[in-house]
Amino acid sequence: MLITTGAAVSLFAVSAQATQAATVTVQSGDTLWGYSQKYDVSLDRIVQANGIDLTDYLLLPGQTITIPDATTTAPQSTQVQAATTTQTVQPAVQATTQTVQQPAAQPAVTTQTTTAPAAATASSDSTAATDSLSTSDSAAKAWIANKESGGSYSANNGAYVGKYQLSASYLNGDYSAANQERAADQYVTSKYGSWSAAQSFWESNGYY
């Protein structure tokens, strides 16, 4: 934006006026009317001061004329020029660019793998068979199994088979872990009433 402040250039005519009688020498082309205008004096006063009869008066070069109460105007031109100020205003324009980089959405993916247990093993069969037993009976059952076979479903001692060393006839030829658990519970319940009682008998007799 360009702003220019300028003050108008003014010329002042300052007149130094001095009221006095002036004597002028007539030059070729001068006139009384001209003197009247130049010295700011009425024509009648110039005529009266010089005793001029306008009916037959002739103004000649070299002649002297008195100008009464002449106002000598000395034009004094005073030129006042205001300084011109040119001011350039350049508003600062600051552009701020901010780049915000958003991270790509990366939703967390939780993968949960559940591995289904394998088909029932001998251990799970044993656990299932003892779930309904009290803590003491479960401990007694495990104790007897360890004494009889070391806890092995495949143990074989002639007429006695499996983890609890039951007779083959009692197992009816089914030597699976599940049948061994089921047959052992039935045998102890029918003979001793509980595994704890069977353990007590075993401890006294070396068998149950």
PDB file of C-alpha atoms in Angstrom:
ATOM      1  CA  MET A   1       0.000   0.000   0.000  1.00  0.00           C
ATOM      2  CA  LEU A   2       1.463   3.368  -0.997  1.00  0.00           C
ATOM      3  CA  ILE A   3       0.450   6.329   1.125  1.00  0.00           C
ATOM      4  CA  THR A   4       1.546   9.749  -0.084  1.00  0.00           C
ATOM      5  CA  THR A   5       1.082  12.713   2.153  1.00  0.00           C
ATOM      6  CA  GLY A   6       1.679  15.974   0.428  1.00  0.00           C
ATOM      7  CA  ALA A   7       0.990  19.522   1.407  1.00  0.00           C
ATOM      8  CA  ALA A   8      -0.038  21.872  -1.374  1.00  0.00           C
ATOM      9  CA  VAL A   9       2.653  24.231  -2.538  1.00  0.00           C
ATOM     10  CA  SER A  10       1.554  27.707  -1.621  1.00  0.00           C
ATOM     11  CA  LEU A  11       2.994  31.001  -2.742  1.00  0.00           C
ATOM     12  CA  PHE A  12       2.389  33.892  -0.492  1.00  0.00           C
ATOM     13  CA  ALA A  13       2.967  37.390  -1.708  1.00  0.00           C
ATOM     14  CA  VAL A  14       4.046  39.377   1.273  1.00  0.00           C
ATOM     15  CA  SER A  15       3.861  43.059   0.598  1.00  0.00           C
ATOM     16  CA  ALA A  16       6.092  45.376   2.442  1.00  0.00           C
ATOM     17  CA  GLN A  17       4.249  48.602   2.288  1.00  0.00           C
ATOM     18  CA  ALA A  18       5.820  51.923   2.887  1.00  0.00           C
ATOM     19  CA  THR A  19       3.670  55.031   2.546  1.00  0.00           C
ATOM     20  CA  GLN A  20       5.788  57.829   1.135  1.00  0.00           C
ATOM     21  CA  ALA A  21       6.068  60.225  -1.791  1.00  0.00           C
ATOM     22  CA  ALA A  22       7.938  58.719  -4.664  1.00  0.00           C
ATOM     23  CA  THR A  23       9.514  60.375  -7.660  1.00  0.00           C
ATOM     24  CA  VAL A  24       9.657  58.328 -10.825  1.00  0.00           C
ATOM     25  CA  THR A  25      11.224  59.004 -14.191  1.00  0.00           C
ATOM     26  CA  VAL A  26       8.870  58.476 -17.054  1.00  0.00           C
ATOM     27  CA  GLN A  27       9.855  55.709 -19.376  1.00  0.00           C
ATOM     28  CA  SER A  28       8.577  55.173 -22.873  1.00  0.00           C
ATOM     29  CA  GLY A  29       5.173  53.577 -22.684  1.00  0.00           C
ATOM     30  CA  ASP A  30       4.431  54.723 -19.116  1.00  0.00           C
ATOM     31  CA  THR A  31       0.990  56.118 -18.297  1.00  0.00           C
ATOM     32  CA  LEU A  32      -0.517  57.900 -15.350  1.00  0.00           C
ATOM     33  CA  TRP A  33      -3.018  55.077 -15.031  1.00  0.00           C
ATOM     34  CA  GLY A  34      -0.182  52.644 -14.965  1.00  0.00           C
ATOM     35  CA  TYR A  35       1.480  54.510 -12.109  1.00  0.00           C
ATOM     36  CA  SER A  36      -1.822  54.565 -10.252  1.00  0.00           C
ATOM     37  CA  GLN A  37      -2.043  50.787 -10.403  1.00  0.00           C
ATOM     38  CA  LYS A  38       1.629  50.196  -9.711  1.00  0.00           C
ATOM     39  CA  TYR A  39       1.831  52.361  -6.619  1.00  0.00           C
ATOM     40  CA  ASP A  40      -1.726  51.877  -5.396  1.00  0.00           C
ATOM     41  CA  VAL A  41      -2.550  55.572  -5.566  1.00  0.00           C
ATOM     42  CA  SER A  42      -5.642  57.038  -7.094  1.00  0.00           C
ATOM     43  CA  LEU A  43      -5.226  58.770 -10.442  1.00  0.00           C
ATOM     44  CA  ASP A  44      -6.755  61.970  -9.034  1.00  0.00           C
ATOM     45  CA  ARG A  45      -4.075  62.255  -6.361  1.00  0.00           C
ATOM     46  CA  ILE A  46      -1.286  61.835  -8.896  1.00  0.00           C
ATOM     47  CA  VAL A  47      -2.859  64.508 -11.042  1.00  0.00           C
ATOM     48  CA  GLN A  48      -3.273  66.891  -8.056  1.00  0.00           C
ATOM     49  CA  ALA A  49       0.274  66.294  -6.793  1.00  0.00           C
ATOM     50  CA  ASN A  50       1.774  67.164 -10.140  1.00  0.00           C
ATOM     51  CA  GLY A  51      -0.671  70.011 -11.159  1.00  0.00           C
ATOM     52  CA  ILE A  52      -1.564  68.213 -14.307  1.00  0.00           C
ATOM     53  CA  ASP A  53      -4.409  69.319 -16.564  1.00  0.00           C
ATOM     54  CA  LEU A  54      -5.595  66.210 -18.223  1.00  0.00           C
ATOM     55  CA  THR A  55      -7.224  68.066 -21.090  1.00  0.00           C
ATOM     56  CA  ASP A  56      -3.896  68.947 -22.722  1.00  0.00           C
ATOM     57  CA  TYR A  57      -1.360  66.914 -20.705  1.00  0.00           C
ATOM     58  CA  LEU A  58       1.203  64.782 -22.467  1.00  0.00           C
ATOM     59  CA  LEU A  59       3.424  62.399 -20.549  1.00  0.00           C
ATOM     60  CA  LEU A  60       6.937  62.413 -22.026  1.00  0.00           C
ATOM     61  CA  PRO A  61       9.912  60.044 -21.473  1.00  0.00           C
ATOM     62  CA  GLY A  62      12.506  61.490 -19.057  1.00  0.00           C
ATOM     63  CA  GLN A  63       9.889  63.547 -17.279  1.00  0.00           C
ATOM     64  CA  THR A  64       9.674  63.114 -13.498  1.00  0.00           C
ATOM     65  CA  ILE A  65       6.384  62.435 -11.795  1.00  0.00           C
ATOM     66  CA  THR A  66       5.673  62.619  -8.093  1.00  0.00           C
ATOM     67  CA  ILE A  67       3.602  59.838  -6.654  1.00  0.00           C
ATOM     68  CA  PRO A  68       2.044  61.055  -3.390  1.00  0.00           C
ATOM     69  CA  ASP A  69       1.567  58.615  -0.546  1.00  0.00           C
ATOM     70  CA  ALA A  70       2.929  55.948  -2.786  1.00  0.00           C
ATOM     71  CA  THR A  71       2.684  52.485  -1.595  1.00  0.00           C
ATOM     72  CA  THR A  72       5.778  50.726  -2.701  1.00  0.00           C
ATOM     73  CA  THR A  73       4.965  47.149  -3.118  1.00  0.00           C
ATOM     74  CA  ALA A  74       7.938  44.924  -2.879  1.00  0.00           C
ATOM     75  CA  PRO A  75       6.519  41.571  -3.654  1.00  0.00           C
ATOM     76  CA  GLN A  76       8.242  39.066  -1.614  1.00  0.00           C
ATOM     77  CA  SER A  77       7.432  35.656  -2.753  1.00  0.00           C
ATOM     78  CA  THR A  78       7.764  33.169  -0.060  1.00  0.00           C
ATOM     79  CA  GLN A  79       7.500  29.714  -1.359  1.00  0.00           C
ATOM     80  CA  VAL A  80       6.393  27.270   1.205  1.00  0.00           C
ATOM     81  CA  GLN A  81       6.619  23.719   0.117  1.00  0.00           C
ATOM     82  CA  ALA A  82       5.590  21.075   2.463  1.00  0.00           C
ATOM     83  CA  ALA A  83       7.706  18.026   2.360  1.00  0.00           C
ATOM     84  CA  THR A  84       6.097  15.196   0.571  1.00  0.00           C
ATOM     85  CA  THR A  85       6.342  12.101   2.564  1.00  0.00           C
ATOM     86  CA  THR A  86       6.000   8.852   0.824  1.00  0.00           C
ATOM     87  CA  GLN A  87       5.512   5.995   3.152  1.00  0.00           C
ATOM     88  CA  THR A  88       5.256   2.513   1.944  1.00  0.00           C
ATOM     89  CA  VAL A  89       3.333   0.313   4.276  1.00  0.00           C
ATOM     90  CA  GLN A  90       3.762  -3.288   3.639  1.00  0.00           C
ATOM     91  CA  PRO A  91       1.799  -5.236   6.168  1.00  0.00           C
ATOM     92  CA  ALA A  92       3.648  -8.324   7.096  1.00  0.00           C
ATOM     93  CA  VAL A  93       1.765 -11.348   6.053  1.00  0.00           C
ATOM     94  CA  GLN A  94       3.079 -14.387   7.658  1.00  0.00           C
ATOM     95  CA  ALA A  95       1.584 -17.616   6.546  1.00  0.00           C
ATOM     96  CA  THR A  96       2.050 -20.400   8.939  1.00  0.00           C
ATOM     97  CA  THR A  97       1.666 -23.827   7.519  1.00  0.00           C
ATOM     98  CA  GLN A  98       1.462 -26.672   9.947  1.00  0.00           C
ATOM     99  CA  THR A  99       1.379 -30.141   8.707  1.00  0.00           C
ATOM    100  CA  VAL A 100       0.039 -32.645  11.087  1.00  0.00           C
ATOM    101  CA  GLN A 101       0.671 -36.150  10.063  1.00  0.00           C
ATOM    102  CA  GLN A 102      -1.757 -38.512  11.601  1.00  0.00           C
ATOM    103  CA  PRO A 103      -0.446 -41.995  12.109  1.00  0.00           C
ATOM    104  CA  ALA A 104      -2.180 -44.617  10.080  1.00  0.00           C
ATOM    105  CA  ALA A 105      -4.865 -46.381  11.982  1.00  0.00           C
ATOM    106  CA  GLN A 106      -3.489 -49.610  13.249  1.00  0.00           C
ATOM    107  CA  PRO A 107      -6.203 -51.288  15.235  1.00  0.00           C
ATOM    108  CA  ALA A 108      -4.853 -53.743  17.632  1.00  0.00           C
ATOM    109  CA  VAL A 109      -5.699 -57.236  16.593  1.00  0.00           C
ATOM    110  CA  THR A 110      -5.808 -59.663  19.386  1.00  0.00           C
ATOM    111  CA  THR A 111      -5.626 -63.226  18.328  1.00  0.00           C
ATOM    112  CA  GLN A 112      -6.584 -65.720  20.888  1.00  0.00           C
ATOM    113  CA  THR A 113      -5.989 -69.304  20.043  1.00  0.00           C
ATOM    114  CA  THR A 114      -7.762 -71.846  22.043  1.00  0.00           C
ATOM    115  CA  THR A 115      -6.450 -75.286  21.656  1.00  0.00           C
ATOM    116  CA  ALA A 116      -9.056 -77.876  22.265  1.00  0.00           C
ATOM    117  CA  PRO A 117      -7.832 -80.575  24.587  1.00  0.00           C
ATOM    118  CA  ALA A 118      -6.982 -83.828  22.939  1.00  0.00           C
ATOM    119  CA  ALA A 119      -9.201 -86.792  23.323  1.00  0.00           C
ATOM    120  CA  ALA A 120      -9.553 -87.927  26.851  1.00  0.00           C
ATOM    121  CA  THR A 121      -6.401 -89.490  28.131  1.00  0.00           C
ATOM    122  CA  ALA A 122      -5.890 -91.877  30.952  1.00  0.00           C
ATOM    123  CA  SER A 123      -4.995 -88.978  33.240  1.00  0.00           C
ATOM    124  CA  SER A 124      -8.223 -87.080  32.487  1.00  0.00           C
ATOM    125  CA  ASP A 125     -10.216 -90.227  33.027  1.00  0.00           C
ATOM    126  CA  SER A 126      -8.645 -90.668  36.431  1.00  0.00           C
ATOM    127  CA  THR A 127      -9.373 -87.055  37.332  1.00  0.00           C
ATOM    128  CA  ALA A 128     -12.984 -87.303  36.193  1.00  0.00           C
ATOM    129  CA  ALA A 129     -13.463 -90.431  38.266  1.00  0.00           C
ATOM    130  CA  THR A 130     -12.240 -88.776  41.415  1.00  0.00           C
ATOM    131  CA  ASP A 131     -14.105 -85.461  41.033  1.00  0.00           C
ATOM    132  CA  SER A 132     -17.008 -86.758  43.084  1.00  0.00           C
ATOM    133  CA  LEU A 133     -14.716 -87.987  45.870  1.00  0.00           C
ATOM    134  CA  SER A 134     -13.759 -86.098  48.955  1.00  0.00           C
ATOM    135  CA  THR A 135     -10.228 -84.862  49.294  1.00  0.00           C
ATOM    136  CA  SER A 136      -9.283 -87.651  51.672  1.00  0.00           C
ATOM    137  CA  ASP A 137     -10.842 -90.348  49.477  1.00  0.00           C
ATOM    138  CA  SER A 138      -9.123 -88.944  46.377  1.00  0.00           C
ATOM    139  CA  ALA A 139      -5.823 -89.051  48.181  1.00  0.00           C
ATOM    140  CA  ALA A 140      -6.483 -92.579  49.386  1.00  0.00           C
ATOM    141  CA  LYS A 141      -7.397 -93.725  45.863  1.00  0.00           C
ATOM    142  CA  ALA A 142      -4.178 -92.266  44.438  1.00  0.00           C
ATOM    143  CA  TRP A 143      -2.211 -93.864  47.258  1.00  0.00           C
ATOM    144  CA  ILE A 144      -3.610 -97.361  46.536  1.00  0.00           C
ATOM    145  CA  ALA A 145      -3.065 -96.971  42.756  1.00  0.00           C
ATOM    146  CA  ASN A 146       0.554 -96.110  43.390  1.00  0.00           C
ATOM    147  CA  LYS A 147       1.002 -99.115  45.676  1.00  0.00           C
ATOM    148  CA  GLU A 148      -0.699-101.534  43.265  1.00  0.00           C
ATOM    149  CA  SER A 149       0.780-100.475  39.918  1.00  0.00           C
ATOM    150  CA  GLY A 150       2.735 -97.279  40.255  1.00  0.00           C
ATOM    151  CA  GLY A 151      -0.292 -95.548  38.732  1.00  0.00           C
ATOM    152  CA  SER A 152      -0.077 -97.301  35.357  1.00  0.00           C
ATOM    153  CA  TYR A 153      -3.216 -98.374  33.494  1.00  0.00           C
ATOM    154  CA  SER A 154      -1.199-100.900  31.482  1.00  0.00           C
ATOM    155  CA  ALA A 155       0.276-102.762  34.444  1.00  0.00           C
ATOM    156  CA  ASN A 156      -0.322-106.551  34.280  1.00  0.00           C
ATOM    157  CA  ASN A 157       0.407-109.093  36.958  1.00  0.00           C
ATOM    158  CA  GLY A 158      -1.028-112.279  35.617  1.00  0.00           C
ATOM    159  CA  ALA A 159      -4.611-112.511  36.914  1.00  0.00           C
ATOM    160  CA  TYR A 160      -4.670-108.843  37.876  1.00  0.00           C
ATOM    161  CA  VAL A 161      -4.711-106.016  35.350  1.00  0.00           C
ATOM    162  CA  GLY A 162      -4.340-102.235  35.248  1.00  0.00           C
ATOM    163  CA  LYS A 163      -3.877 -99.355  37.586  1.00  0.00           C
ATOM    164  CA  TYR A 164      -5.838-100.791  40.475  1.00  0.00           C
ATOM    165  CA  GLN A 165      -4.833-104.424  39.792  1.00  0.00           C
ATOM    166  CA  LEU A 166      -8.356-105.735  39.402  1.00  0.00           C
ATOM    167  CA  SER A 167      -9.058-109.211  38.071  1.00  0.00           C
ATOM    168  CA  ALA A 168      -9.579-109.508  34.351  1.00  0.00           C
ATOM    169  CA  SER A 169     -12.991-111.042  34.963  1.00  0.00           C
ATOM    170  CA  TYR A 170     -14.017-108.066  37.051  1.00  0.00           C
ATOM    171  CA  LEU A 171     -13.145-105.734  34.147  1.00  0.00           C
ATOM    172  CA  ASN A 172     -15.079-107.930  31.711  1.00  0.00           C
ATOM    173  CA  GLY A 173     -12.278-107.650  29.200  1.00  0.00           C
ATOM    174  CA  ASP A 174     -12.522-103.845  28.994  1.00  0.00           C
ATOM    175  CA  TYR A 175      -9.134-102.497  29.989  1.00  0.00           C
ATOM    176  CA  SER A 176      -9.769 -98.878  29.071  1.00  0.00           C
ATOM    177  CA  ALA A 177      -8.813 -96.202  31.587  1.00  0.00           C
ATOM    178  CA  ALA A 178     -12.427 -95.122  31.965  1.00  0.00           C
ATOM    179  CA  ASN A 179     -13.581 -98.672  32.724  1.00  0.00           C
ATOM    180  CA  GLN A 180     -10.729 -99.224  35.146  1.00  0.00           C
ATOM    181  CA  GLU A 181     -11.704 -96.083  37.089  1.00  0.00           C
ATOM    182  CA  ARG A 182     -15.376 -96.991  37.096  1.00  0.00           C
ATOM    183  CA  ALA A 183     -14.791-100.650  38.125  1.00  0.00           C
ATOM    184  CA  ALA A 184     -12.375 -99.671  40.905  1.00  0.00           C
ATOM    185  CA  ASP A 185     -14.899 -97.216  42.414  1.00  0.00           C
ATOM    186  CA  GLN A 186     -17.611 -99.862  42.327  1.00  0.00           C
ATOM    187  CA  TYR A 187     -15.340-102.452  43.912  1.00  0.00           C
ATOM    188  CA  VAL A 188     -14.176-100.228  46.792  1.00  0.00           C
ATOM    189  CA  THR A 189     -17.668 -98.854  47.475  1.00  0.00           C
ATOM    190  CA  SER A 190     -19.209-102.307  47.612  1.00  0.00           C
ATOM    191  CA  LYS A 191     -16.415-103.798  49.775  1.00  0.00           C
ATOM    192  CA  TYR A 192     -15.061-100.935  51.987  1.00  0.00           C
ATOM    193  CA  GLY A 193     -17.535 -98.119  51.607  1.00  0.00           C
ATOM    194  CA  SER A 194     -14.800 -95.582  50.836  1.00  0.00           C
ATOM    195  CA  TRP A 195     -11.283 -95.281  49.537  1.00  0.00           C
ATOM    196  CA  SER A 196     -10.126 -94.089  52.905  1.00  0.00           C
ATOM    197  CA  ALA A 197     -11.348 -97.330  54.530  1.00  0.00           C
ATOM    198  CA  ALA A 198      -9.753 -99.343  51.726  1.00  0.00           C
ATOM    199  CA  GLN A 199      -6.424 -97.582  52.392  1.00  0.00           C
ATOM    200  CA  SER A 200      -6.640 -98.412  56.060  1.00  0.00           C
ATOM    201  CA  PHE A 201      -7.265-102.056  55.206  1.00  0.00           C
ATOM    202  CA  TRP A 202      -4.358-102.077  52.743  1.00  0.00           C
ATOM    203  CA  GLU A 203      -2.029-100.558  55.303  1.00  0.00           C
ATOM    204  CA  SER A 204      -2.970-103.369  57.735  1.00  0.00           C
ATOM    205  CA  ASN A 205      -2.953-106.241  55.256  1.00  0.00           C
ATOM    206  CA  GLY A 206      -0.856-105.240  52.269  1.00  0.00           C
ATOM    207  CA  TYR A 207      -3.752-105.484  49.873  1.00  0.00           C
ATOM    208  CA  TYR A 208      -7.333-104.335  49.596  1.00  0.00           C
TER     209      TYR A 208
END
